[in-house]
Amino acid sequence: MSDEMEYIQFLAHGYDRELILCDLMEKFGEDVWNFAFFMSKRADVADDLSQEVFLAAYNGMYAFRGECSVKSWLLTITRNKALHYLQGAFIRKVTLTNRFIAEDSSPPAEQVLFNRLENQQLWDTVIQLPRKYREVLILDYHYGLKHKEIAKLIRVSEGTVKSRTHRAKKKLNELLKREHEEV
């Protein structure tokens, strides 16, 4: 039985929503946090967004009908929360102050995360891409979503997803080549 049908049956039978939420957080918490981080480029924001996502999932649990995967549903909520955050006036006014970090401070949480990843240079370069390219690459390669699912999640056509993926790979190759030449 798929996760989607399992969750729907649990909800239909009056299963404890808190237990379902705990299961969702355990299974998908890391995916939600990582996607929030890739969208916002900040670990502290990813923490906050992840909490908001699971709160929204808890409140909207009965609205889930299994029309997409549970992961897709949660990543859609994550994307919407991240976009809302990024479009807010606060982030536009305060972002520049975060660029000045003391040299003797400990490494940021995102650096610790990337150190665990197999290819540090690749992820550093992906983060430099514009959001519309970064998100399709992350959803495609990191989360393994199909183009159709990505299109539904980010509310564009499947053709747009394909062209963004192509352009993102091209731009990524250019950036990697340029970085390699500088070394």
mmCIF file with all atom_site columns, N, CA, C and O in Angstrom, residues 21 23-58 69-82 113 138-139 142-143 145 153:
data_model
loop_
_atom_site.group_PDB
_atom_site.id
_atom_site.type_symbol
_atom_site.label_atom_id
_atom_site.label_alt_id
_atom_site.label_comp_id
_atom_site.label_asym_id
_atom_site.label_entity_id
_atom_site.label_seq_id
_atom_site.pdbx_PDB_ins_code
_atom_site.Cartn_x
_atom_site.Cartn_y
_atom_site.Cartn_z
_atom_site.occupancy
_atom_site.B_iso_or_equiv
_atom_site.pdbx_formal_charge
_atom_site.auth_seq_id
_atom_site.auth_comp_id
_atom_site.auth_asym_id
_atom_site.auth_atom_id
_atom_site.pdbx_PDB_model_num
ATOM 1   N N  . LEU A 1 21  ? 1.451  13.136 12.108  1.00 0.00 ? 21  LEU A N  1
ATOM 2   C CA . LEU A 1 21  ? 2.397  14.239 11.954  1.00 0.00 ? 21  LEU A CA 1
ATOM 3   C C  . LEU A 1 21  ? 3.809  13.805 12.333  1.00 0.00 ? 21  LEU A C  1
ATOM 4   O O  . LEU A 1 21  ? 4.771  14.101 11.624  1.00 0.00 ? 21  LEU A O  1
ATOM 5   N N  . ASP A 1 23  ? 5.036  10.855 12.169  1.00 0.00 ? 23  ASP A N  1
ATOM 6   C CA . ASP A 1 23  ? 5.508  9.981  11.099  1.00 0.00 ? 23  ASP A CA 1
ATOM 7   C C  . ASP A 1 23  ? 5.949  10.801 9.887   1.00 0.00 ? 23  ASP A C  1
ATOM 8   O O  . ASP A 1 23  ? 6.996  10.527 9.293   1.00 0.00 ? 23  ASP A O  1
ATOM 9   N N  . LEU A 1 24  ? 5.164  11.805 9.523   1.00 0.00 ? 24  LEU A N  1
ATOM 10  C CA . LEU A 1 24  ? 5.524  12.676 8.398   1.00 0.00 ? 24  LEU A CA 1
ATOM 11  C C  . LEU A 1 24  ? 6.844  13.390 8.665   1.00 0.00 ? 24  LEU A C  1
ATOM 12  O O  . LEU A 1 24  ? 7.701  13.481 7.789   1.00 0.00 ? 24  LEU A O  1
ATOM 13  N N  . MET A 1 25  ? 6.998  13.891 9.872   1.00 0.00 ? 25  MET A N  1
ATOM 14  C CA . MET A 1 25  ? 8.222  14.606 10.223  1.00 0.00 ? 25  MET A CA 1
ATOM 15  C C  . MET A 1 25  ? 9.429  13.681 10.190  1.00 0.00 ? 25  MET A C  1
ATOM 16  O O  . MET A 1 25  ? 10.504 14.065 9.734   1.00 0.00 ? 25  MET A O  1
ATOM 17  N N  . GLU A 1 26  ? 9.233  12.469 10.654  1.00 0.00 ? 26  GLU A N  1
ATOM 18  C CA . GLU A 1 26  ? 10.334 11.500 10.661  1.00 0.00 ? 26  GLU A CA 1
ATOM 19  C C  . GLU A 1 26  ? 10.733 11.111 9.233   1.00 0.00 ? 26  GLU A C  1
ATOM 20  O O  . GLU A 1 26  ? 11.911 11.067 8.902   1.00 0.00 ? 26  GLU A O  1
ATOM 21  N N  . LYS A 1 27  ? 9.732  10.846 8.390   1.00 0.00 ? 27  LYS A N  1
ATOM 22  C CA . LYS A 1 27  ? 10.015 10.392 7.023   1.00 0.00 ? 27  LYS A CA 1
ATOM 23  C C  . LYS A 1 27  ? 10.483 11.512 6.101   1.00 0.00 ? 27  LYS A C  1
ATOM 24  O O  . LYS A 1 27  ? 11.325 11.300 5.243   1.00 0.00 ? 27  LYS A O  1
ATOM 25  N N  . PHE A 1 28  ? 9.904  12.704 6.253   1.00 0.00 ? 28  PHE A N  1
ATOM 26  C CA . PHE A 1 28  ? 10.120 13.758 5.273   1.00 0.00 ? 28  PHE A CA 1
ATOM 27  C C  . PHE A 1 28  ? 10.745 15.027 5.839   1.00 0.00 ? 28  PHE A C  1
ATOM 28  O O  . PHE A 1 28  ? 10.949 15.991 5.107   1.00 0.00 ? 28  PHE A O  1
ATOM 29  N N  . GLY A 1 29  ? 11.058 15.038 7.126   1.00 0.00 ? 29  GLY A N  1
ATOM 30  C CA . GLY A 1 29  ? 11.605 16.239 7.752   1.00 0.00 ? 29  GLY A CA 1
ATOM 31  C C  . GLY A 1 29  ? 12.887 16.730 7.111   1.00 0.00 ? 29  GLY A C  1
ATOM 32  O O  . GLY A 1 29  ? 13.059 17.931 6.859   1.00 0.00 ? 29  GLY A O  1
ATOM 33  N N  . GLU A 1 30  ? 13.792 15.821 6.821   1.00 0.00 ? 30  GLU A N  1
ATOM 34  C CA . GLU A 1 30  ? 15.065 16.214 6.215   1.00 0.00 ? 30  GLU A CA 1
ATOM 35  C C  . GLU A 1 30  ? 14.850 16.767 4.808   1.00 0.00 ? 30  GLU A C  1
ATOM 36  O O  . GLU A 1 30  ? 15.458 17.774 4.417   1.00 0.00 ? 30  GLU A O  1
ATOM 37  N N  . ASP A 1 31  ? 13.963 16.133 4.033   1.00 0.00 ? 31  ASP A N  1
ATOM 38  C CA . ASP A 1 31  ? 13.664 16.619 2.684   1.00 0.00 ? 31  ASP A CA 1
ATOM 39  C C  . ASP A 1 31  ? 13.071 18.023 2.730   1.00 0.00 ? 31  ASP A C  1
ATOM 40  O O  . ASP A 1 31  ? 13.446 18.892 1.932   1.00 0.00 ? 31  ASP A O  1
ATOM 41  N N  . VAL A 1 32  ? 12.154 18.253 3.636   1.00 0.00 ? 32  VAL A N  1
ATOM 42  C CA . VAL A 1 32  ? 11.517 19.561 3.768   1.00 0.00 ? 32  VAL A CA 1
ATOM 43  C C  . VAL A 1 32  ? 12.558 20.602 4.159   1.00 0.00 ? 32  VAL A C  1
ATOM 44  O O  . VAL A 1 32  ? 12.644 21.682 3.564   1.00 0.00 ? 32  VAL A O  1
ATOM 45  N N  . TRP A 1 33  ? 13.398 20.286 5.142   1.00 0.00 ? 33  TRP A N  1
ATOM 46  C CA . TRP A 1 33  ? 14.420 21.243 5.589   1.00 0.00 ? 33  TRP A CA 1
ATOM 47  C C  . TRP A 1 33  ? 15.392 21.552 4.451   1.00 0.00 ? 33  TRP A C  1
ATOM 48  O O  . TRP A 1 33  ? 15.713 22.714 4.198   1.00 0.00 ? 33  TRP A O  1
ATOM 49  N N  . ASN A 1 34  ? 15.863 20.528 3.774   1.00 0.00 ? 34  ASN A N  1
ATOM 50  C CA . ASN A 1 34  ? 16.822 20.740 2.675   1.00 0.00 ? 34  ASN A CA 1
ATOM 51  C C  . ASN A 1 34  ? 16.225 21.608 1.578   1.00 0.00 ? 34  ASN A C  1
ATOM 52  O O  . ASN A 1 34  ? 16.882 22.522 1.070   1.00 0.00 ? 34  ASN A O  1
ATOM 53  N N  . PHE A 1 35  ? 14.981 21.342 1.201   1.00 0.00 ? 35  PHE A N  1
ATOM 54  C CA . PHE A 1 35  ? 14.359 22.138 0.149   1.00 0.00 ? 35  PHE A CA 1
ATOM 55  C C  . PHE A 1 35  ? 14.160 23.577 0.622   1.00 0.00 ? 35  PHE A C  1
ATOM 56  O O  . PHE A 1 35  ? 14.394 24.525 -0.132  1.00 0.00 ? 35  PHE A O  1
ATOM 57  N N  . ALA A 1 36  ? 13.764 23.753 1.868   1.00 0.00 ? 36  ALA A N  1
ATOM 58  C CA . ALA A 1 36  ? 13.618 25.106 2.425   1.00 0.00 ? 36  ALA A CA 1
ATOM 59  C C  . ALA A 1 36  ? 14.965 25.828 2.410   1.00 0.00 ? 36  ALA A C  1
ATOM 60  O O  . ALA A 1 36  ? 15.040 27.019 2.093   1.00 0.00 ? 36  ALA A O  1
ATOM 61  N N  . PHE A 1 37  ? 16.026 25.109 2.715   1.00 0.00 ? 37  PHE A N  1
ATOM 62  C CA . PHE A 1 37  ? 17.355 25.710 2.690   1.00 0.00 ? 37  PHE A CA 1
ATOM 63  C C  . PHE A 1 37  ? 17.758 26.081 1.261   1.00 0.00 ? 37  PHE A C  1
ATOM 64  O O  . PHE A 1 37  ? 18.269 27.170 1.009   1.00 0.00 ? 37  PHE A O  1
ATOM 65  N N  . PHE A 1 38  ? 17.531 25.184 0.315   1.00 0.00 ? 38  PHE A N  1
ATOM 66  C CA . PHE A 1 38  ? 17.895 25.477 -1.065  1.00 0.00 ? 38  PHE A CA 1
ATOM 67  C C  . PHE A 1 38  ? 17.107 26.664 -1.612  1.00 0.00 ? 38  PHE A C  1
ATOM 68  O O  . PHE A 1 38  ? 17.596 27.403 -2.452  1.00 0.00 ? 38  PHE A O  1
ATOM 69  N N  . MET A 1 39  ? 15.905 26.850 -1.145  1.00 0.00 ? 39  MET A N  1
ATOM 70  C CA . MET A 1 39  ? 15.095 27.982 -1.600  1.00 0.00 ? 39  MET A CA 1
ATOM 71  C C  . MET A 1 39  ? 15.548 29.282 -0.927  1.00 0.00 ? 39  MET A C  1
ATOM 72  O O  . MET A 1 39  ? 15.630 30.315 -1.574  1.00 0.00 ? 39  MET A O  1
ATOM 73  N N  . SER A 1 40  ? 15.843 29.233 0.358   1.00 0.00 ? 40  SER A N  1
ATOM 74  C CA . SER A 1 40  ? 16.136 30.451 1.118   1.00 0.00 ? 40  SER A CA 1
ATOM 75  C C  . SER A 1 40  ? 17.629 30.749 1.254   1.00 0.00 ? 40  SER A C  1
ATOM 76  O O  . SER A 1 40  ? 18.002 31.881 1.535   1.00 0.00 ? 40  SER A O  1
ATOM 77  N N  . LYS A 1 41  ? 18.467 29.745 1.114   1.00 0.00 ? 41  LYS A N  1
ATOM 78  C CA . LYS A 1 41  ? 19.929 29.854 1.277   1.00 0.00 ? 41  LYS A CA 1
ATOM 79  C C  . LYS A 1 41  ? 20.343 30.175 2.713   1.00 0.00 ? 41  LYS A C  1
ATOM 80  O O  . LYS A 1 41  ? 21.443 30.634 2.963   1.00 0.00 ? 41  LYS A O  1
ATOM 81  N N  . ARG A 1 42  ? 19.464 29.927 3.671   1.00 0.00 ? 42  ARG A N  1
ATOM 82  C CA . ARG A 1 42  ? 19.790 30.224 5.074   1.00 0.00 ? 42  ARG A CA 1
ATOM 83  C C  . ARG A 1 42  ? 19.259 29.109 5.968   1.00 0.00 ? 42  ARG A C  1
ATOM 84  O O  . ARG A 1 42  ? 18.092 28.736 5.888   1.00 0.00 ? 42  ARG A O  1
ATOM 85  N N  . ALA A 1 43  ? 20.126 28.601 6.840   1.00 0.00 ? 43  ALA A N  1
ATOM 86  C CA . ALA A 1 43  ? 19.755 27.504 7.728   1.00 0.00 ? 43  ALA A CA 1
ATOM 87  C C  . ALA A 1 43  ? 18.702 27.924 8.752   1.00 0.00 ? 43  ALA A C  1
ATOM 88  O O  . ALA A 1 43  ? 17.768 27.158 9.036   1.00 0.00 ? 43  ALA A O  1
ATOM 89  N N  . ASP A 1 44  ? 18.842 29.126 9.317   1.00 0.00 ? 44  ASP A N  1
ATOM 90  C CA . ASP A 1 44  ? 17.866 29.569 10.315  1.00 0.00 ? 44  ASP A CA 1
ATOM 91  C C  . ASP A 1 44  ? 16.476 29.723 9.701   1.00 0.00 ? 44  ASP A C  1
ATOM 92  O O  . ASP A 1 44  ? 15.471 29.372 10.317  1.00 0.00 ? 44  ASP A O  1
ATOM 93  N N  . VAL A 1 45  ? 16.419 30.196 8.465   1.00 0.00 ? 45  VAL A N  1
ATOM 94  C CA . VAL A 1 45  ? 15.137 30.334 7.775   1.00 0.00 ? 45  VAL A CA 1
ATOM 95  C C  . VAL A 1 45  ? 14.573 28.947 7.454   1.00 0.00 ? 45  VAL A C  1
ATOM 96  O O  . VAL A 1 45  ? 13.370 28.713 7.597   1.00 0.00 ? 45  VAL A O  1
ATOM 97  N N  . ALA A 1 46  ? 15.447 28.021 7.059   1.00 0.00 ? 46  ALA A N  1
ATOM 98  C CA . ALA A 1 46  ? 14.999 26.656 6.762   1.00 0.00 ? 46  ALA A CA 1
ATOM 99  C C  . ALA A 1 46  ? 14.388 26.010 8.010   1.00 0.00 ? 46  ALA A C  1
ATOM 100 O O  . ALA A 1 46  ? 13.389 25.295 7.903   1.00 0.00 ? 46  ALA A O  1
ATOM 101 N N  . ASP A 1 47  ? 14.975 26.279 9.173   1.00 0.00 ? 47  ASP A N  1
ATOM 102 C CA . ASP A 1 47  ? 14.407 25.766 10.430  1.00 0.00 ? 47  ASP A CA 1
ATOM 103 C C  . ASP A 1 47  ? 12.983 26.290 10.624  1.00 0.00 ? 47  ASP A C  1
ATOM 104 O O  . ASP A 1 47  ? 12.060 25.526 10.904  1.00 0.00 ? 47  ASP A O  1
ATOM 105 N N  . ASP A 1 48  ? 12.828 27.603 10.480  1.00 0.00 ? 48  ASP A N  1
ATOM 106 C CA . ASP A 1 48  ? 11.515 28.222 10.673  1.00 0.00 ? 48  ASP A CA 1
ATOM 107 C C  . ASP A 1 48  ? 10.504 27.739 9.639   1.00 0.00 ? 48  ASP A C  1
ATOM 108 O O  . ASP A 1 48  ? 9.357  27.421 9.968   1.00 0.00 ? 48  ASP A O  1
ATOM 109 N N  . LEU A 1 49  ? 10.937 27.691 8.382   1.00 0.00 ? 49  LEU A N  1
ATOM 110 C CA . LEU A 1 49  ? 10.031 27.253 7.325   1.00 0.00 ? 49  LEU A CA 1
ATOM 111 C C  . LEU A 1 49  ? 9.590  25.808 7.523   1.00 0.00 ? 49  LEU A C  1
ATOM 112 O O  . LEU A 1 49  ? 8.428  25.468 7.295   1.00 0.00 ? 49  LEU A O  1
ATOM 113 N N  . SER A 1 50  ? 10.510 24.953 7.956   1.00 0.00 ? 50  SER A N  1
ATOM 114 C CA . SER A 1 50  ? 10.163 23.549 8.194   1.00 0.00 ? 50  SER A CA 1
ATOM 115 C C  . SER A 1 50  ? 9.079  23.433 9.249   1.00 0.00 ? 50  SER A C  1
ATOM 116 O O  . SER A 1 50  ? 8.135  22.657 9.094   1.00 0.00 ? 50  SER A O  1
ATOM 117 N N  . GLN A 1 51  ? 9.212  24.209 10.314  1.00 0.00 ? 51  GLN A N  1
ATOM 118 C CA . GLN A 1 51  ? 8.185  24.198 11.350  1.00 0.00 ? 51  GLN A CA 1
ATOM 119 C C  . GLN A 1 51  ? 6.845  24.663 10.791  1.00 0.00 ? 51  GLN A C  1
ATOM 120 O O  . GLN A 1 51  ? 5.799  24.064 11.061  1.00 0.00 ? 51  GLN A O  1
ATOM 121 N N  . GLU A 1 52  ? 6.880  25.732 9.994   1.00 0.00 ? 52  GLU A N  1
ATOM 122 C CA . GLU A 1 52  ? 5.648  26.245 9.391   1.00 0.00 ? 52  GLU A CA 1
ATOM 123 C C  . GLU A 1 52  ? 5.013  25.216 8.452   1.00 0.00 ? 52  GLU A C  1
ATOM 124 O O  . GLU A 1 52  ? 3.789  25.089 8.399   1.00 0.00 ? 52  GLU A O  1
ATOM 125 N N  . VAL A 1 53  ? 5.846  24.496 7.708   1.00 0.00 ? 53  VAL A N  1
ATOM 126 C CA . VAL A 1 53  ? 5.347  23.493 6.771   1.00 0.00 ? 53  VAL A CA 1
ATOM 127 C C  . VAL A 1 53  ? 4.597  22.398 7.522   1.00 0.00 ? 53  VAL A C  1
ATOM 128 O O  . VAL A 1 53  ? 3.480  22.020 7.150   1.00 0.00 ? 53  VAL A O  1
ATOM 129 N N  . PHE A 1 54  ? 5.189  21.880 8.585   1.00 0.00 ? 54  PHE A N  1
ATOM 130 C CA . PHE A 1 54  ? 4.544  20.789 9.302   1.00 0.00 ? 54  PHE A CA 1
ATOM 131 C C  . PHE A 1 54  ? 3.337  21.270 10.097  1.00 0.00 ? 54  PHE A C  1
ATOM 132 O O  . PHE A 1 54  ? 2.378  20.516 10.268  1.00 0.00 ? 54  PHE A O  1
ATOM 133 N N  . LEU A 1 55  ? 3.354  22.514 10.518  1.00 0.00 ? 55  LEU A N  1
ATOM 134 C CA . LEU A 1 55  ? 2.161  23.071 11.150  1.00 0.00 ? 55  LEU A CA 1
ATOM 135 C C  . LEU A 1 55  ? 1.032  23.173 10.121  1.00 0.00 ? 55  LEU A C  1
ATOM 136 O O  . LEU A 1 55  ? -0.114 22.797 10.393  1.00 0.00 ? 55  LEU A O  1
ATOM 137 N N  . ALA A 1 56  ? 1.352  23.641 8.923   1.00 0.00 ? 56  ALA A N  1
ATOM 138 C CA . ALA A 1 56  ? 0.357  23.731 7.845   1.00 0.00 ? 56  ALA A CA 1
ATOM 139 C C  . ALA A 1 56  ? -0.135 22.339 7.447   1.00 0.00 ? 56  ALA A C  1
ATOM 140 O O  . ALA A 1 56  ? -1.332 22.147 7.183   1.00 0.00 ? 56  ALA A O  1
ATOM 141 N N  . ALA A 1 57  ? 0.784  21.367 7.407   1.00 0.00 ? 57  ALA A N  1
ATOM 142 C CA . ALA A 1 57  ? 0.394  19.993 7.066   1.00 0.00 ? 57  ALA A CA 1
ATOM 143 C C  . ALA A 1 57  ? -0.549 19.439 8.133   1.00 0.00 ? 57  ALA A C  1
ATOM 144 O O  . ALA A 1 57  ? -1.539 18.782 7.811   1.00 0.00 ? 57  ALA A O  1
ATOM 145 N N  . TYR A 1 58  ? -0.256 19.711 9.379   1.00 0.00 ? 58  TYR A N  1
ATOM 146 C CA . TYR A 1 58  ? -1.110 19.249 10.475  1.00 0.00 ? 58  TYR A CA 1
ATOM 147 C C  . TYR A 1 58  ? -2.505 19.863 10.347  1.00 0.00 ? 58  TYR A C  1
ATOM 148 O O  . TYR A 1 58  ? -3.517 19.168 10.444  1.00 0.00 ? 58  TYR A O  1
ATOM 149 N N  . SER A 1 69  ? 2.013  12.544 -4.460  1.00 0.00 ? 69  SER A N  1
ATOM 150 C CA . SER A 1 69  ? 2.698  11.848 -3.375  1.00 0.00 ? 69  SER A CA 1
ATOM 151 C C  . SER A 1 69  ? 2.728  12.744 -2.132  1.00 0.00 ? 69  SER A C  1
ATOM 152 O O  . SER A 1 69  ? 2.605  13.967 -2.226  1.00 0.00 ? 69  SER A O  1
ATOM 153 N N  . VAL A 1 70  ? 2.896  12.128 -0.990  1.00 0.00 ? 70  VAL A N  1
ATOM 154 C CA . VAL A 1 70  ? 2.984  12.877 0.261   1.00 0.00 ? 70  VAL A CA 1
ATOM 155 C C  . VAL A 1 70  ? 4.186  13.814 0.196   1.00 0.00 ? 70  VAL A C  1
ATOM 156 O O  . VAL A 1 70  ? 4.104  14.980 0.596   1.00 0.00 ? 70  VAL A O  1
ATOM 157 N N  . LYS A 1 71  ? 5.297  13.310 -0.345  1.00 0.00 ? 71  LYS A N  1
ATOM 158 C CA . LYS A 1 71  ? 6.494  14.132 -0.472  1.00 0.00 ? 71  LYS A CA 1
ATOM 159 C C  . LYS A 1 71  ? 6.211  15.348 -1.348  1.00 0.00 ? 71  LYS A C  1
ATOM 160 O O  . LYS A 1 71  ? 6.588  16.470 -1.007  1.00 0.00 ? 71  LYS A O  1
ATOM 161 N N  . SER A 1 72  ? 5.535  15.152 -2.468  1.00 0.00 ? 72  SER A N  1
ATOM 162 C CA . SER A 1 72  ? 5.184  16.263 -3.367  1.00 0.00 ? 72  SER A CA 1
ATOM 163 C C  . SER A 1 72  ? 4.308  17.278 -2.653  1.00 0.00 ? 72  SER A C  1
ATOM 164 O O  . SER A 1 72  ? 4.496  18.487 -2.797  1.00 0.00 ? 72  SER A O  1
ATOM 165 N N  . TRP A 1 73  ? 3.347  16.790 -1.897  1.00 0.00 ? 73  TRP A N  1
ATOM 166 C CA . TRP A 1 73  ? 2.449  17.662 -1.148  1.00 0.00 ? 73  TRP A CA 1
ATOM 167 C C  . TRP A 1 73  ? 3.242  18.519 -0.163  1.00 0.00 ? 73  TRP A C  1
ATOM 168 O O  . TRP A 1 73  ? 3.068  19.739 -0.102  1.00 0.00 ? 73  TRP A O  1
ATOM 169 N N  . LEU A 1 74  ? 4.129  17.888 0.593   1.00 0.00 ? 74  LEU A N  1
ATOM 170 C CA . LEU A 1 74  ? 4.921  18.623 1.579   1.00 0.00 ? 74  LEU A CA 1
ATOM 171 C C  . LEU A 1 74  ? 5.901  19.588 0.910   1.00 0.00 ? 74  LEU A C  1
ATOM 172 O O  . LEU A 1 74  ? 6.112  20.707 1.397   1.00 0.00 ? 74  LEU A O  1
ATOM 173 N N  . LEU A 1 75  ? 6.489  19.188 -0.206  1.00 0.00 ? 75  LEU A N  1
ATOM 174 C CA . LEU A 1 75  ? 7.422  20.080 -0.907  1.00 0.00 ? 75  LEU A CA 1
ATOM 175 C C  . LEU A 1 75  ? 6.682  21.261 -1.544  1.00 0.00 ? 75  LEU A C  1
ATOM 176 O O  . LEU A 1 75  ? 7.237  22.355 -1.637  1.00 0.00 ? 75  LEU A O  1
ATOM 177 N N  . THR A 1 76  ? 5.431  21.056 -1.933  1.00 0.00 ? 76  THR A N  1
ATOM 178 C CA . THR A 1 76  ? 4.624  22.157 -2.450  1.00 0.00 ? 76  THR A CA 1
ATOM 179 C C  . THR A 1 76  ? 4.371  23.172 -1.336  1.00 0.00 ? 76  THR A C  1
ATOM 180 O O  . THR A 1 76  ? 4.506  24.386 -1.551  1.00 0.00 ? 76  THR A O  1
ATOM 181 N N  . ILE A 1 77  ? 4.017  22.686 -0.178  1.00 0.00 ? 77  ILE A N  1
ATOM 182 C CA . ILE A 1 77  ? 3.812  23.583 0.974   1.00 0.00 ? 77  ILE A CA 1
ATOM 183 C C  . ILE A 1 77  ? 5.119  24.310 1.286   1.00 0.00 ? 77  ILE A C  1
ATOM 184 O O  . ILE A 1 77  ? 5.124  25.525 1.523   1.00 0.00 ? 77  ILE A O  1
ATOM 185 N N  . THR A 1 78  ? 6.238  23.583 1.247   1.00 0.00 ? 78  THR A N  1
ATOM 186 C CA . THR A 1 78  ? 7.545  24.182 1.531   1.00 0.00 ? 78  THR A CA 1
ATOM 187 C C  . THR A 1 78  ? 7.851  25.295 0.542   1.00 0.00 ? 78  THR A C  1
ATOM 188 O O  . THR A 1 78  ? 8.278  26.391 0.926   1.00 0.00 ? 78  THR A O  1
ATOM 189 N N  . ARG A 1 79  ? 7.639  25.013 -0.728  1.00 0.00 ? 79  ARG A N  1
ATOM 190 C CA . ARG A 1 79  ? 7.906  26.021 -1.766  1.00 0.00 ? 79  ARG A CA 1
ATOM 191 C C  . ARG A 1 79  ? 7.046  27.253 -1.541  1.00 0.00 ? 79  ARG A C  1
ATOM 192 O O  . ARG A 1 79  ? 7.534  28.390 -1.613  1.00 0.00 ? 79  ARG A O  1
ATOM 193 N N  . ASN A 1 80  ? 5.771  27.055 -1.281  1.00 0.00 ? 80  ASN A N  1
ATOM 194 C CA . ASN A 1 80  ? 4.874  28.196 -1.066  1.00 0.00 ? 80  ASN A CA 1
ATOM 195 C C  . ASN A 1 80  ? 5.297  29.025 0.143   1.00 0.00 ? 80  ASN A C  1
ATOM 196 O O  . ASN A 1 80  ? 5.295  30.255 0.085   1.00 0.00 ? 80  ASN A O  1
ATOM 197 N N  . LYS A 1 81  ? 5.668  28.361 1.218   1.00 0.00 ? 81  LYS A N  1
ATOM 198 C CA . LYS A 1 81  ? 6.120  29.079 2.422   1.00 0.00 ? 81  LYS A CA 1
ATOM 199 C C  . LYS A 1 81  ? 7.418  29.830 2.139   1.00 0.00 ? 81  LYS A C  1
ATOM 200 O O  . LYS A 1 81  ? 7.596  30.967 2.577   1.00 0.00 ? 81  LYS A O  1
ATOM 201 N N  . ALA A 1 82  ? 8.345  29.192 1.409   1.00 0.00 ? 82  ALA A N  1
ATOM 202 C CA . ALA A 1 82  ? 9.626  29.831 1.092   1.00 0.00 ? 82  ALA A CA 1
ATOM 203 C C  . ALA A 1 82  ? 9.423  31.040 0.181   1.00 0.00 ? 82  ALA A C  1
ATOM 204 O O  . ALA A 1 82  ? 10.032 32.098 0.400   1.00 0.00 ? 82  ALA A O  1
ATOM 205 N N  . LEU A 1 113 ? 26.355 21.200 6.665   1.00 0.00 ? 113 LEU A N  1
ATOM 206 C CA . LEU A 1 113 ? 25.540 20.322 5.819   1.00 0.00 ? 113 LEU A CA 1
ATOM 207 C C  . LEU A 1 113 ? 26.290 19.967 4.542   1.00 0.00 ? 113 LEU A C  1
ATOM 208 O O  . LEU A 1 113 ? 26.370 18.808 4.156   1.00 0.00 ? 113 LEU A O  1
ATOM 209 N N  . ILE A 1 138 ? 17.070 20.781 -7.992  1.00 0.00 ? 138 ILE A N  1
ATOM 210 C CA . ILE A 1 138 ? 16.937 20.135 -6.684  1.00 0.00 ? 138 ILE A CA 1
ATOM 211 C C  . ILE A 1 138 ? 15.773 19.156 -6.692  1.00 0.00 ? 138 ILE A C  1
ATOM 212 O O  . ILE A 1 138 ? 15.893 18.014 -6.237  1.00 0.00 ? 138 ILE A O  1
ATOM 213 N N  . LEU A 1 139 ? 14.632 19.584 -7.215  1.00 0.00 ? 139 LEU A N  1
ATOM 214 C CA . LEU A 1 139 ? 13.457 18.714 -7.235  1.00 0.00 ? 139 LEU A CA 1
ATOM 215 C C  . LEU A 1 139 ? 13.677 17.503 -8.137  1.00 0.00 ? 139 LEU A C  1
ATOM 216 O O  . LEU A 1 139 ? 13.222 16.405 -7.830  1.00 0.00 ? 139 LEU A O  1
ATOM 217 N N  . HIS A 1 142 ? 17.789 15.826 -6.736  1.00 0.00 ? 142 HIS A N  1
ATOM 218 C CA . HIS A 1 142 ? 17.919 15.490 -5.310  1.00 0.00 ? 142 HIS A CA 1
ATOM 219 C C  . HIS A 1 142 ? 16.697 14.723 -4.803  1.00 0.00 ? 142 HIS A C  1
ATOM 220 O O  . HIS A 1 142 ? 16.832 13.746 -4.081  1.00 0.00 ? 142 HIS A O  1
ATOM 221 N N  . TYR A 1 143 ? 15.503 15.174 -5.194  1.00 0.00 ? 143 TYR A N  1
ATOM 222 C CA . TYR A 1 143 ? 14.283 14.541 -4.698  1.00 0.00 ? 143 TYR A CA 1
ATOM 223 C C  . TYR A 1 143 ? 13.709 13.506 -5.654  1.00 0.00 ? 143 TYR A C  1
ATOM 224 O O  . TYR A 1 143 ? 12.794 12.781 -5.292  1.00 0.00 ? 143 TYR A O  1
ATOM 225 N N  . LEU A 1 145 ? 11.828 13.812 -8.312  1.00 0.00 ? 145 LEU A N  1
ATOM 226 C CA . LEU A 1 145 ? 10.472 14.011 -8.803  1.00 0.00 ? 145 LEU A CA 1
ATOM 227 C C  . LEU A 1 145 ? 10.478 14.008 -10.337 1.00 0.00 ? 145 LEU A C  1
ATOM 228 O O  . LEU A 1 145 ? 11.440 14.422 -10.967 1.00 0.00 ? 145 LEU A O  1
ATOM 229 N N  . LEU A 1 153 ? 3.955  21.121 -8.943  1.00 0.00 ? 153 LEU A N  1
ATOM 230 C CA . LEU A 1 153 ? 4.439  21.708 -7.695  1.00 0.00 ? 153 LEU A CA 1
ATOM 231 C C  . LEU A 1 153 ? 4.751  23.189 -7.850  1.00 0.00 ? 153 LEU A C  1
ATOM 232 O O  . LEU A 1 153 ? 4.379  23.996 -6.995  1.00 0.00 ? 153 LEU A O  1
#
